GROMACS .gro file of C-alpha atoms in nm:
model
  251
    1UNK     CA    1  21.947  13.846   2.474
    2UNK     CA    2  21.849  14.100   2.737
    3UNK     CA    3  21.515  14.105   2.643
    4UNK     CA    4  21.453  13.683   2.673
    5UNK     CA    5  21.623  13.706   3.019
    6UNK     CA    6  21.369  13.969   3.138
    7UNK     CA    7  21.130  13.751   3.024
    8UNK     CA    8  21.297  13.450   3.172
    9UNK     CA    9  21.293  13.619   3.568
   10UNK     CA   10  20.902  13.738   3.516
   11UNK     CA   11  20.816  13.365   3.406
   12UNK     CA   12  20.980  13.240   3.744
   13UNK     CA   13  20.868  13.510   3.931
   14UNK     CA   14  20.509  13.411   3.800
   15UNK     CA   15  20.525  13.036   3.886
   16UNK     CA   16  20.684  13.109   4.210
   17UNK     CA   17  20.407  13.345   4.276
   18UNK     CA   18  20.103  13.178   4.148
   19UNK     CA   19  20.183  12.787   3.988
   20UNK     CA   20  20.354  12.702   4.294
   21UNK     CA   21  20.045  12.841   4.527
   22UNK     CA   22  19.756  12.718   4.311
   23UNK     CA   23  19.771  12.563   3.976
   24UNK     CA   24  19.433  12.727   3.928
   25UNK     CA   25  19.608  13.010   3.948
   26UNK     CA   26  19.859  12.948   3.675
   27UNK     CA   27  19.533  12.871   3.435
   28UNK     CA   28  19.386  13.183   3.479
   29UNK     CA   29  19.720  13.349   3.385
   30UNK     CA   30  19.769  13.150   3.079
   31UNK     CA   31  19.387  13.206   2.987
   32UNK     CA   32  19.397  13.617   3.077
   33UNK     CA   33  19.678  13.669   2.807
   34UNK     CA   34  19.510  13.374   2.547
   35UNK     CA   35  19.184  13.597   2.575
   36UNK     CA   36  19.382  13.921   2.475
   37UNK     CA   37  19.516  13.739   2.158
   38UNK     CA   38  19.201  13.626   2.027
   39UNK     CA   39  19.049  14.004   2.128
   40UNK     CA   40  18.790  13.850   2.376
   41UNK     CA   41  18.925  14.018   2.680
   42UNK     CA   42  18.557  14.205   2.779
   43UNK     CA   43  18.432  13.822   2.835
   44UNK     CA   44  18.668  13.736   3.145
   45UNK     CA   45  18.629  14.008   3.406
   46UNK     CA   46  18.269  13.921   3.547
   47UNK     CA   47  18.297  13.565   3.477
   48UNK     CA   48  18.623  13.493   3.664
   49UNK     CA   49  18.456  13.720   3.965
   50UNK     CA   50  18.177  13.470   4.025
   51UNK     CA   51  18.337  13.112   3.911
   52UNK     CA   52  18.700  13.191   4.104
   53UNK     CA   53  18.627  13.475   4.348
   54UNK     CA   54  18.905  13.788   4.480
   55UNK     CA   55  19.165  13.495   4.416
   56UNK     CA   56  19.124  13.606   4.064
   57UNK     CA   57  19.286  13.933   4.099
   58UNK     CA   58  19.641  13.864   4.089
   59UNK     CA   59  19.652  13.622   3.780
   60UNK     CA   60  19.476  13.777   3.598
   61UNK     CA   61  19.653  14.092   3.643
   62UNK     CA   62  19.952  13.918   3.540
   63UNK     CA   63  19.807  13.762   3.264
   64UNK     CA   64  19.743  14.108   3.162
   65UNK     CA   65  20.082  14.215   3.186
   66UNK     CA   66  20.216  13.893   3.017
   67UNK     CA   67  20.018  14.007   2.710
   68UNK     CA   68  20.144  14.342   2.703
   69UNK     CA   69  20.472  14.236   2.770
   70UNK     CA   70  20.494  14.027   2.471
   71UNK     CA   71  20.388  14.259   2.269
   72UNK     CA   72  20.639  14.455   2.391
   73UNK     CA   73  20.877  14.254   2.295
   74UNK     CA   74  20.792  14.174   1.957
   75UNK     CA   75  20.761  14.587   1.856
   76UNK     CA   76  21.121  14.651   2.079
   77UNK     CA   77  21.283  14.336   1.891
   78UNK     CA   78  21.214  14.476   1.546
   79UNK     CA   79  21.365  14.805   1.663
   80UNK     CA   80  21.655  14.649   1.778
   81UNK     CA   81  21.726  14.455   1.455
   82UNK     CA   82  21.698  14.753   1.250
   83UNK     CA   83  21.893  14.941   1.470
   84UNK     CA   84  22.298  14.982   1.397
   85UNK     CA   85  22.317  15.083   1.719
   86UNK     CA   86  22.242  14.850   2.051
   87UNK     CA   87  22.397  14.773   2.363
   88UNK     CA   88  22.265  14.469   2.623
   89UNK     CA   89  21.996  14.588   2.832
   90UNK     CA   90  21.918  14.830   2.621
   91UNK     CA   91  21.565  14.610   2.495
   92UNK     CA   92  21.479  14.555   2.900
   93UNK     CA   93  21.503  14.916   2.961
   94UNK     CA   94  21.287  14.987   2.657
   95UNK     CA   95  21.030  14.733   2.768
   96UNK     CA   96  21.004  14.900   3.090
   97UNK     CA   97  20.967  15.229   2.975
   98UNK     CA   98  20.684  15.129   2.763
   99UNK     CA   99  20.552  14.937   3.067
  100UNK     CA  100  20.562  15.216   3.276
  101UNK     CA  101  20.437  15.519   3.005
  102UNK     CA  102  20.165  15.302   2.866
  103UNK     CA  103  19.800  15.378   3.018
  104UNK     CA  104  19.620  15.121   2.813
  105UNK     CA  105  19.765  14.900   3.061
  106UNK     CA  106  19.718  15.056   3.375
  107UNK     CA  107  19.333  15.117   3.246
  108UNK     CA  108  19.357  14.710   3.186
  109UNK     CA  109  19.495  14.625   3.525
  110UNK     CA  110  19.237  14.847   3.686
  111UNK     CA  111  18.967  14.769   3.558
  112UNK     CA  112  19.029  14.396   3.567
  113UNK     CA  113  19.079  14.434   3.966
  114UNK     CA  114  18.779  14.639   4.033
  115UNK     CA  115  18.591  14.438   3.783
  116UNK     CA  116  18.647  14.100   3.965
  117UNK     CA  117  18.680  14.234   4.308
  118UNK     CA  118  18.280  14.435   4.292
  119UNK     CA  119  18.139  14.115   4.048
  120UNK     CA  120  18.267  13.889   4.360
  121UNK     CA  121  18.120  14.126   4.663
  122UNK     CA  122  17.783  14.130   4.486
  123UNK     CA  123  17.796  13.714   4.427
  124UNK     CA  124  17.838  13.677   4.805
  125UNK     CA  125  17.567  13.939   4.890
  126UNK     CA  126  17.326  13.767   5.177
  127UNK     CA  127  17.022  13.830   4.894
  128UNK     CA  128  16.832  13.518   4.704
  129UNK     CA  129  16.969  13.695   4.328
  130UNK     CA  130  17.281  13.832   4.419
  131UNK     CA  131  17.447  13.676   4.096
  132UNK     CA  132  17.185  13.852   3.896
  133UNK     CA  133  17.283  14.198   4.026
  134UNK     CA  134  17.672  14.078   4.026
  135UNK     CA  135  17.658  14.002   3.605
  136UNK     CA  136  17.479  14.334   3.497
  137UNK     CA  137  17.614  14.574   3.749
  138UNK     CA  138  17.952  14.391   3.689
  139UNK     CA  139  17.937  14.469   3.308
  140UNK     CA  140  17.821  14.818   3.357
  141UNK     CA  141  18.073  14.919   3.564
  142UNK     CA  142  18.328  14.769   3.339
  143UNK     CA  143  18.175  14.966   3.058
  144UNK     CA  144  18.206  15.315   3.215
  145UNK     CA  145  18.566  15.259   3.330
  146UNK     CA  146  18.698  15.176   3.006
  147UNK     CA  147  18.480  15.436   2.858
  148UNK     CA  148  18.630  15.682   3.124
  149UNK     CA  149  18.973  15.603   3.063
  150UNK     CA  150  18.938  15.626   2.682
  151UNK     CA  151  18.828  15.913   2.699
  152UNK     CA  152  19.088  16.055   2.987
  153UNK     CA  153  19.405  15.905   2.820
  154UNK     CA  154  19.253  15.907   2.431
  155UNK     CA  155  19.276  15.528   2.405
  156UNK     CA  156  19.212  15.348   2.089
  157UNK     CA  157  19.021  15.056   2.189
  158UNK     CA  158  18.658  15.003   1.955
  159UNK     CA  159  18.374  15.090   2.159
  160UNK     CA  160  18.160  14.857   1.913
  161UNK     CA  161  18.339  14.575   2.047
  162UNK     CA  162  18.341  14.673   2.390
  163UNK     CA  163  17.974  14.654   2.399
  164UNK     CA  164  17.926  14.350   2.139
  165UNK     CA  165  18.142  14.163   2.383
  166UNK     CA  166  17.947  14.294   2.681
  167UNK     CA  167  17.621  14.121   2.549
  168UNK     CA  168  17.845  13.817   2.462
  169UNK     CA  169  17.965  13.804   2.785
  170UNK     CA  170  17.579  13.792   3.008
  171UNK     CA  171  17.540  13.487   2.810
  172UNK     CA  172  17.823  13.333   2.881
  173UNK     CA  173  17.769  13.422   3.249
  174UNK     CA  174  17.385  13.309   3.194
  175UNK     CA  175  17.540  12.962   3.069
  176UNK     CA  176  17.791  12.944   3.310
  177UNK     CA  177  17.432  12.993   3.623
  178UNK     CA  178  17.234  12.722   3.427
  179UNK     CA  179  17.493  12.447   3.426
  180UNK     CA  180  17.634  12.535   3.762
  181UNK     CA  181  17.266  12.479   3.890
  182UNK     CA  182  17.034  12.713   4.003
  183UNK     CA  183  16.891  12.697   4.296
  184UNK     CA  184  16.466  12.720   4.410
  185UNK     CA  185  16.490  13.078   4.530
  186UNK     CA  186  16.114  13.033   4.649
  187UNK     CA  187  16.227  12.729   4.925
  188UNK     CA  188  16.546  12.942   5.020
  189UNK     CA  189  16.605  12.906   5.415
  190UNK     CA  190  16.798  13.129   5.596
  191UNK     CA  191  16.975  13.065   5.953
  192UNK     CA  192  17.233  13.254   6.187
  193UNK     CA  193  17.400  13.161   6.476
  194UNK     CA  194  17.767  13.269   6.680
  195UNK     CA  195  18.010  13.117   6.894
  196UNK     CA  196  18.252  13.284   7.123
  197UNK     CA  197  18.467  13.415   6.817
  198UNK     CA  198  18.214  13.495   6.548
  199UNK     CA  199  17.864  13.510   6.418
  200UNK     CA  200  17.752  13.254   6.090
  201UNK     CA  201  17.525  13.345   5.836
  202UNK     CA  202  17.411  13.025   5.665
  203UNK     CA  203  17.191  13.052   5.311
  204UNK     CA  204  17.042  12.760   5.172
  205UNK     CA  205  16.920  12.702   4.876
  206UNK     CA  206  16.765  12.388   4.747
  207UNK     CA  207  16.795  12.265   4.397
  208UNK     CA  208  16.561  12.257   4.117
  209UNK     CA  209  16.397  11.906   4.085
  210UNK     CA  210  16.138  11.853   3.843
  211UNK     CA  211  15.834  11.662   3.946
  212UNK     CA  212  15.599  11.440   3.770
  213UNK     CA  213  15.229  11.531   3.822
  214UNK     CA  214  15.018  11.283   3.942
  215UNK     CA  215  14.800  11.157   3.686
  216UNK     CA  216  14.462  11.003   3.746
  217UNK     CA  217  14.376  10.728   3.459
  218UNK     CA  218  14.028  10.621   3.475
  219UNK     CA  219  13.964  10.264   3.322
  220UNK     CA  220  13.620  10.326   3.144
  221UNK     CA  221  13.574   9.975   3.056
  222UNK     CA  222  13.643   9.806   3.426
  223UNK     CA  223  13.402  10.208   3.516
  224UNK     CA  224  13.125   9.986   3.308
  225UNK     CA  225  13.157   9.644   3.429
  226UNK     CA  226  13.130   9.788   3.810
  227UNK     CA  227  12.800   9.941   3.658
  228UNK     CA  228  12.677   9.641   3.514
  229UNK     CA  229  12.757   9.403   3.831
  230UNK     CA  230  12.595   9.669   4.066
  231UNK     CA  231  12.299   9.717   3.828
  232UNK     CA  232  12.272   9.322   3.869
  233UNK     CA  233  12.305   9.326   4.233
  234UNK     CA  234  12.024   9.579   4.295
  235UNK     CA  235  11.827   9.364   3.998
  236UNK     CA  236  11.891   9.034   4.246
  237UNK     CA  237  11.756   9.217   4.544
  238UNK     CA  238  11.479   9.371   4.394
  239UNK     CA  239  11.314   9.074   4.265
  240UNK     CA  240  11.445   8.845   4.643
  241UNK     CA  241  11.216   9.165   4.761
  242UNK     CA  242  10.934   9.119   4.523
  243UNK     CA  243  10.910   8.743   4.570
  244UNK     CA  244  10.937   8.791   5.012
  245UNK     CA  245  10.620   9.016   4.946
  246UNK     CA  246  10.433   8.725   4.728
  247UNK     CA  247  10.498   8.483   4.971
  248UNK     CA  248  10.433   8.681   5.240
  249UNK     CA  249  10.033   8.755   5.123
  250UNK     CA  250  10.019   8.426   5.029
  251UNK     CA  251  10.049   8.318   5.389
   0.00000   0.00000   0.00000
């Protein structure tokens, strides 16, 4: 009972925080923990830095903890059950001792932050291929700091996945570029101007438009008949010449 009732205050706590705010924000808490379940949790970092921006942070970070909390509460509910021996709050306290003794989480919530706050600096860098620096420097950086903290706090998570899901996730971030739109880097125009309060960098960059090349059909049959009619016409005026001159010695 104790245990549903924590989870009861951190669900409104949640929506008051993030649903009632943005709903966008309430999908990429619902996605977060979805992504843990089905162990594709290396894809989201980079990608939510460029499509959503530092808005990202918080969700995502609690979409974190949802996971963890539930599975929290599945491991302390089986404890409790075999127990002989519970009292009420008993599970909540439980829960937050794991919450609170558990590095794999912190490492989580860390490196999702950083992750999504450096991918979204890069992205708005005043440079033509910022978002090309943002996905692999992004993904490195997420590399070493789950590397680092399995290795400080002897973590358990597969390193084989961790970079399988790397490569997985520069394509998706590749895909995600290409139908977004990229734009002609080689017709980018940049301006700047200020006002009393601040000064305005401005970056734009045209889209890609595909253009038909001229092509130049040449008609050889109508090529011939303009032959033929001006081999005629000099014909006509060559013989109108030849028969001036007759007449002419004639006289």
């Amino acid at each position: 009972m104790d245990i549903f009732l924590g989870f009861v205050i951190f669900s409104i706590i949640c929506s008051l925080a993030f649903v009632r705010v943005d709903r966008k924000h309430a999908v990429i808490l619902i996605v977060t923990a979805v992504m843990f379940y089905l162990k594709l949790e290396y894809l989201l970092p980079v990608l939510l830095g460029m499509i959503v921006g530092f808005g990202a942070i918080l969700p995502a970070a609690a979409g974190v903890v949802v996971y963890f909390l539930s599975v929290y509460m599945t491991d302390v509910s089986t404890l409790l059950t075999t127990s002989s021996s519970s009292s009420f709050g008993m599970g909540l306290q439980r829960i937050v001792n794991l919450m609170l003794i558990d590095k794999k989480l912190l490492v989580f919530l860390i490196t999702f932050s950083l992750i999504i706050f450096i991918t979204t600096l890069l992205c708005h860098l005043f440079y033509e291929r910022a978002w090309l620096f943002a996905i692999f420097i992004g993904h490195i950086a997420m590399i070493l700091l789950l590397l680092f903290g399995r290795l400080i706090f002897e973590l358990d998570y597969k390193i084989w996945r961790l970079f399988l899901e790397m490569i997985l996730g520069i394509g998706c971030c590749y895909i995600y570029r290409f139908f977004r739109g990229i734009g002609d880097v080689s017709r980018i125009e940049k301006a700047s101007f200020e006002d009393d309060e601040y000064f305005y960098y401005v970056k734009a960059v045209p889209k890609i438009k595909v253009t038909q090349k001229d092509r130049n059909v040449t008609d050889i049959k109508s090529g011939e008949n303009e032959d033929d009619i001006l081999f005629d016409d000099i014909t006509e005026e060559t013989d109108l010449f030849d028969g001036n001159r007759e007449e002419a010695e004639k006289e």
